[in-house]
Structures are given as structure tokens and as C-alpha cells.
Amino acid sequence: MPESSRLLSADTQDEARPGGRAPDSVSTALERAAHAECQCQKCASRDHDEWNAGARGETPLQRVDRAYGEILQEVRVAQTGVQILFAFLLTLAFTSRFASVTQFQRGIYVLTLMLCAAAAALLIAPASFHRVVYRRRLKHHLVRIASRLALFGLVLLLLALISALLLILDVVIGLGPALFLAVGALGWFVTWWFVLPVWSRIRHQAFAGHVPDEPDDGL
């Protein structure tokens, strides 16, 4: 029997049972039945809270604390790459050979520098966001925003790395081979950074036949 039918039947039995709970209105019963069948984010979050309570012994607050700590650890890994690349780009403009680069190479350099700066801004943003909303009881919201900031920051970091690779290869071996190798490097990065985890996520959901153990907001 569908879940909605069971709930409506249970409501009817409770109303008829002596000493049972107070009868619900028809609209309330329908709302509860629809809530049982929906796959909204609120329901999924409640399911994950129950799963974490049973598997990890975590409360919802402990869960978001753990999620935010995991995001910060991931951001630290990405920030190392951003800092090294950004430092290299900032010093590159003051070298003697930089004056002899072509106009195209200058454009690639400016693009790479701006992508790197944008990536650094997004990867540092979770710390700034946390400081601004500190003690405002917005930890759930903080985790959702920090997760998206980290993901977009990784995308910008990927583009900055490929752009920097194109610049260096253009100077060393020429534009044609540089474009070919840069496209290959882009496919390599995308495969291991995004395609593999997305494929693993889809495969896990297909085999499990239910909502994944962790929700989309990283909690």
C-alpha cells in the first residue's frame, strides 16, 4: 500500500479509536501524506539527521560543525595552489623577459592573473563569511554558502591553472602545440576533479536506490 494511503488509513483509525489522539482536519491529513512522499530538501535534511544520529551519534549541530570543518580542510588544500600560482604571476611581470612577450601573451597573462585573484577571493570567502555571521545562529546557512563558494573557487582555480599553462607553453614551444597541450590538460583536470566524483555519486545512488548518505549542501 502507498505511504500516503497508509497515513490516511492510520489517521482514520486513530480518529475512530476511543481515547485516541484528536482528529486531524482533511487538509492536515493530506499535508502529512504529501510530506511523506516528497523529496524536498527539508525532508532529505531530516533523513540525513536521522542517519547521522544512528551511524555517527551526531546531533544536527554537531553535523554542521563537522561539515564546516571538512570544507575548511578542503579549502586549505586549494589555497596552497592558488597562493603558489598567484605569487608566481605577481613576480613574472617584473622579470626582464616579460617586456618581450607578445600582445596575445600579455592578454593571457592578465586573464590568468584575474582568474587566480577571483579564485583566491572565493576560497577565502568562507572564513570571511563565518566571521561576519559569527554568533548569529546561521551555521546551516554558512555551510551551504561555503560549500558553493569552495566549488566555484575550484572551477576558477582550474581555469587559472590551464591559462597559466597555456602562457608558459606558448613562450616555450609556440601557440599551436601550446593550445593542444592546454586542451589536453583541461580534460585531464576535469576528469579527476569533477567527472570522477560525479560518476561515483551517480553510481552510488543507482546501486543504493535511495538518497545518498550526505546531502547536497555538504552536511
CSV table of C-alpha atoms in Angstrom, one decimal:
chain,number,residue,atom,x,y,z
A,1,MET,CA,0.0,0.0,0.0
A,2,PRO,CA,1.4,3.5,-0.8
A,3,GLU,CA,2.7,5.6,2.1
A,4,SER,CA,0.1,8.2,1.6
A,5,SER,CA,-2.8,5.6,1.8
A,6,ARG,CA,-1.3,4.1,4.9
A,7,LEU,CA,-1.1,7.5,6.6
A,8,LEU,CA,-4.6,8.4,5.7
A,9,SER,CA,-5.8,5.0,6.9
A,10,ALA,CA,-3.9,5.5,10.1
A,11,ASP,CA,-5.5,8.9,10.6
A,12,THR,CA,-8.9,7.4,10.2
A,13,GLN,CA,-8.2,4.6,12.6
A,14,ASP,CA,-6.9,7.0,15.2
A,15,GLU,CA,-10.0,9.1,14.9
A,16,ALA,CA,-12.2,6.1,15.4
A,17,ARG,CA,-10.2,4.6,18.3
A,18,PRO,CA,-11.6,5.6,21.8
A,19,GLY,CA,-9.2,7.8,23.7
A,20,GLY,CA,-7.1,8.3,20.6
A,21,ARG,CA,-5.5,11.5,19.6
A,22,ALA,CA,-7.5,14.4,18.4
A,23,PRO,CA,-8.7,14.0,14.8
A,24,ASP,CA,-6.9,16.0,12.2
A,25,SER,CA,-8.6,18.0,9.5
A,26,VAL,CA,-8.7,16.7,6.0
A,27,SER,CA,-6.2,19.4,4.9
A,28,THR,CA,-3.8,18.4,7.7
A,29,ALA,CA,-4.0,14.7,6.8
A,30,LEU,CA,-3.4,15.5,3.1
A,31,GLU,CA,-0.4,17.7,4.0
A,32,ARG,CA,1.1,14.9,6.1
A,33,ALA,CA,0.6,12.4,3.4
A,34,ALA,CA,2.2,14.6,0.8
A,35,HIS,CA,5.1,15.4,3.1
A,36,ALA,CA,5.7,11.6,3.5
A,37,GLU,CA,6.1,11.2,-0.3
A,38,CYS,CA,8.0,14.3,-1.2
A,39,GLN,CA,11.8,14.5,-1.8
A,40,CYS,CA,12.2,18.2,-0.8
A,41,GLN,CA,15.5,19.4,0.7
A,42,LYS,CA,13.9,19.8,4.2
A,43,CYS,CA,12.8,16.1,4.2
A,44,ALA,CA,16.2,15.0,2.9
A,45,SER,CA,17.9,17.0,5.6
A,46,ARG,CA,15.8,15.4,8.3
A,47,ASP,CA,16.6,11.9,6.9
A,48,HIS,CA,20.3,12.7,7.0
A,49,ASP,CA,20.0,14.0,10.5
A,50,GLU,CA,18.4,10.7,11.5
A,51,TRP,CA,21.1,8.7,9.6
A,52,ASN,CA,23.9,10.7,11.2
A,53,ALA,CA,22.4,10.2,14.7
A,54,GLY,CA,22.3,6.5,14.2
A,55,ALA,CA,25.6,6.0,12.4
A,56,ARG,CA,27.8,8.7,13.9
A,57,GLY,CA,25.9,9.6,17.1
A,58,GLU,CA,25.8,13.2,15.9
A,59,THR,CA,23.2,15.9,16.7
A,60,PRO,CA,22.3,18.2,13.8
A,61,LEU,CA,24.5,20.9,15.3
A,62,GLN,CA,27.5,18.6,15.5
A,63,ARG,CA,26.8,17.6,12.0
A,64,VAL,CA,27.1,21.1,10.6
A,65,ASP,CA,30.2,21.7,12.7
A,66,ARG,CA,31.8,18.7,11.2
A,67,ALA,CA,30.7,19.7,7.7
A,68,TYR,CA,32.2,23.2,8.1
A,69,GLY,CA,35.5,21.7,9.4
A,70,GLU,CA,35.7,19.4,6.3
A,71,ILE,CA,35.1,22.4,4.0
A,72,LEU,CA,37.9,24.4,5.6
A,73,GLN,CA,40.3,21.4,5.2
A,74,GLU,CA,39.4,21.2,1.5
A,75,VAL,CA,39.8,24.9,1.0
A,76,ARG,CA,43.2,24.8,2.6
A,77,VAL,CA,44.4,22.3,0.0
A,78,ALA,CA,43.1,24.5,-2.8
A,79,GLN,CA,44.5,27.7,-1.3
A,80,THR,CA,48.0,26.3,-1.4
A,81,GLY,CA,47.8,26.0,-5.2
A,82,VAL,CA,46.3,29.5,-5.5
A,83,GLN,CA,49.0,31.1,-3.4
A,84,ILE,CA,51.8,29.5,-5.3
A,85,LEU,CA,50.4,30.4,-8.7
A,86,PHE,CA,49.4,33.9,-7.6
A,87,ALA,CA,52.9,34.6,-6.2
A,88,PHE,CA,54.5,33.3,-9.5
A,89,LEU,CA,52.2,35.6,-11.6
A,90,LEU,CA,52.9,38.7,-9.5
A,91,THR,CA,56.6,38.3,-9.8
A,92,LEU,CA,56.5,37.4,-13.5
A,93,ALA,CA,55.6,40.9,-14.6
A,94,PHE,CA,58.9,42.3,-13.0
A,95,THR,CA,61.2,39.9,-14.9
A,96,SER,CA,63.4,41.2,-17.7
A,97,ARG,CA,61.9,38.9,-20.3
A,98,PHE,CA,58.3,40.0,-19.7
A,99,ALA,CA,58.9,43.1,-21.8
A,100,SER,CA,59.5,40.9,-24.9
A,101,VAL,CA,56.2,38.9,-24.8
A,102,THR,CA,53.6,39.3,-27.5
A,103,GLN,CA,50.3,41.1,-27.1
A,104,PHE,CA,48.5,37.7,-27.0
A,105,GLN,CA,50.7,36.5,-24.2
A,106,ARG,CA,50.1,39.7,-22.3
A,107,GLY,CA,46.4,39.1,-22.6
A,108,ILE,CA,46.7,35.5,-21.4
A,109,TYR,CA,48.8,36.8,-18.5
A,110,VAL,CA,46.2,39.3,-17.5
A,111,LEU,CA,43.4,36.7,-17.8
A,112,THR,CA,45.4,34.2,-15.7
A,113,LEU,CA,46.1,36.8,-13.0
A,114,MET,CA,42.4,37.8,-12.8
A,115,LEU,CA,41.2,34.2,-12.7
A,116,CYS,CA,43.7,33.5,-9.9
A,117,ALA,CA,42.6,36.5,-7.9
A,118,ALA,CA,39.0,35.6,-8.3
A,119,ALA,CA,39.7,32.0,-7.2
A,120,ALA,CA,41.6,33.3,-4.2
A,121,ALA,CA,38.6,35.5,-3.3
A,122,LEU,CA,36.1,32.7,-3.4
A,123,LEU,CA,38.3,30.2,-1.5
A,124,ILE,CA,39.0,32.7,1.3
A,125,ALA,CA,35.3,33.9,1.4
A,126,PRO,CA,34.1,31.1,3.8
A,127,ALA,CA,36.4,32.4,6.5
A,128,SER,CA,35.2,36.0,6.0
A,129,PHE,CA,31.6,34.8,5.8
A,130,HIS,CA,31.9,33.0,9.1
A,131,ARG,CA,33.4,36.0,10.8
A,132,VAL,CA,30.6,38.3,9.6
A,133,VAL,CA,27.8,36.0,10.7
A,134,TYR,CA,29.5,34.8,13.9
A,135,ARG,CA,27.1,34.2,16.8
A,136,ARG,CA,24.1,34.8,14.6
A,137,ARG,CA,23.0,31.1,14.6
A,138,LEU,CA,23.4,30.8,10.8
A,139,LYS,CA,25.7,27.7,10.8
A,140,HIS,CA,23.4,25.7,8.4
A,141,HIS,CA,23.3,28.7,6.0
A,142,LEU,CA,27.1,29.1,6.4
A,143,VAL,CA,27.8,25.5,5.4
A,144,ARG,CA,25.6,25.7,2.3
A,145,ILE,CA,27.2,29.0,1.2
A,146,ALA,CA,30.7,27.9,2.0
A,147,SER,CA,30.2,24.7,0.0
A,148,ARG,CA,29.2,26.6,-3.1
A,149,LEU,CA,32.0,29.1,-2.7
A,150,ALA,CA,34.5,26.4,-2.5
A,151,LEU,CA,33.2,24.6,-5.6
A,152,PHE,CA,33.1,27.8,-7.7
A,153,GLY,CA,36.6,28.7,-6.4
A,154,LEU,CA,37.9,25.3,-7.6
A,155,VAL,CA,36.4,25.9,-11.0
A,156,LEU,CA,38.2,29.3,-11.2
A,157,LEU,CA,41.4,27.7,-9.9
A,158,LEU,CA,41.2,25.1,-12.7
A,159,LEU,CA,40.8,27.8,-15.3
A,160,ALA,CA,43.7,29.8,-13.9
A,161,LEU,CA,46.0,26.8,-14.0
A,162,ILE,CA,45.1,26.0,-17.6
A,163,SER,CA,45.5,29.6,-18.6
A,164,ALA,CA,48.9,29.8,-16.9
A,165,LEU,CA,49.9,26.5,-18.6
A,166,LEU,CA,48.9,28.0,-22.0
A,167,LEU,CA,51.0,31.1,-21.3
A,168,ILE,CA,54.2,29.2,-20.4
A,169,LEU,CA,53.8,26.6,-23.2
A,170,ASP,CA,53.2,29.4,-25.7
A,171,VAL,CA,56.5,31.0,-24.7
A,172,VAL,CA,58.4,27.7,-24.8
A,173,ILE,CA,57.1,25.8,-27.8
A,174,GLY,CA,54.7,28.1,-29.7
A,175,LEU,CA,51.0,28.7,-29.8
A,176,GLY,CA,49.8,25.7,-31.8
A,177,PRO,CA,51.3,23.0,-29.6
A,178,ALA,CA,50.5,25.1,-26.5
A,179,LEU,CA,46.8,25.1,-27.4
A,180,PHE,CA,46.8,21.3,-28.0
A,181,LEU,CA,48.5,20.6,-24.7
A,182,ALA,CA,46.4,23.1,-22.8
A,183,VAL,CA,43.2,21.4,-24.0
A,184,GLY,CA,44.6,18.0,-23.1
A,185,ALA,CA,45.5,19.3,-19.6
A,186,LEU,CA,42.0,20.8,-19.2
A,187,GLY,CA,40.4,17.4,-20.0
A,188,TRP,CA,42.8,15.7,-17.5
A,189,PHE,CA,41.9,18.1,-14.7
A,190,VAL,CA,38.2,18.0,-15.4
A,191,THR,CA,38.2,14.2,-15.4
A,192,TRP,CA,39.8,13.8,-12.0
A,193,TRP,CA,38.3,16.9,-10.3
A,194,PHE,CA,34.7,16.6,-11.5
A,195,VAL,CA,33.9,13.7,-13.8
A,196,LEU,CA,35.2,11.0,-11.5
A,197,PRO,CA,33.3,12.2,-8.3
A,198,VAL,CA,30.1,12.9,-10.3
A,199,TRP,CA,30.3,9.4,-11.8
A,200,SER,CA,30.9,7.9,-8.4
A,201,ARG,CA,28.0,9.8,-6.9
A,202,ILE,CA,25.6,8.7,-9.7
A,203,ARG,CA,26.8,5.1,-9.5
A,204,HIS,CA,26.4,5.1,-5.7
A,205,GLN,CA,22.8,6.4,-6.0
A,206,ALA,CA,22.0,3.8,-8.6
A,207,PHE,CA,23.2,0.9,-6.5
A,208,ALA,CA,21.9,2.2,-3.2
A,209,GLY,CA,18.5,3.0,-4.6
A,210,HIS,CA,18.0,5.9,-2.1
A,211,VAL,CA,19.1,9.4,-1.3
A,212,PRO,CA,22.9,9.5,-0.8
A,213,ASP,CA,24.3,9.4,2.7
A,214,GLU,CA,25.3,13.1,2.5
A,215,PRO,CA,23.0,15.9,1.3
A,216,ASP,CA,23.8,18.3,-1.5
A,217,ASP,CA,24.7,21.1,0.9
A,218,GLY,CA,27.7,19.2,2.3
A,219,LEU,CA,26.1,18.5,5.6
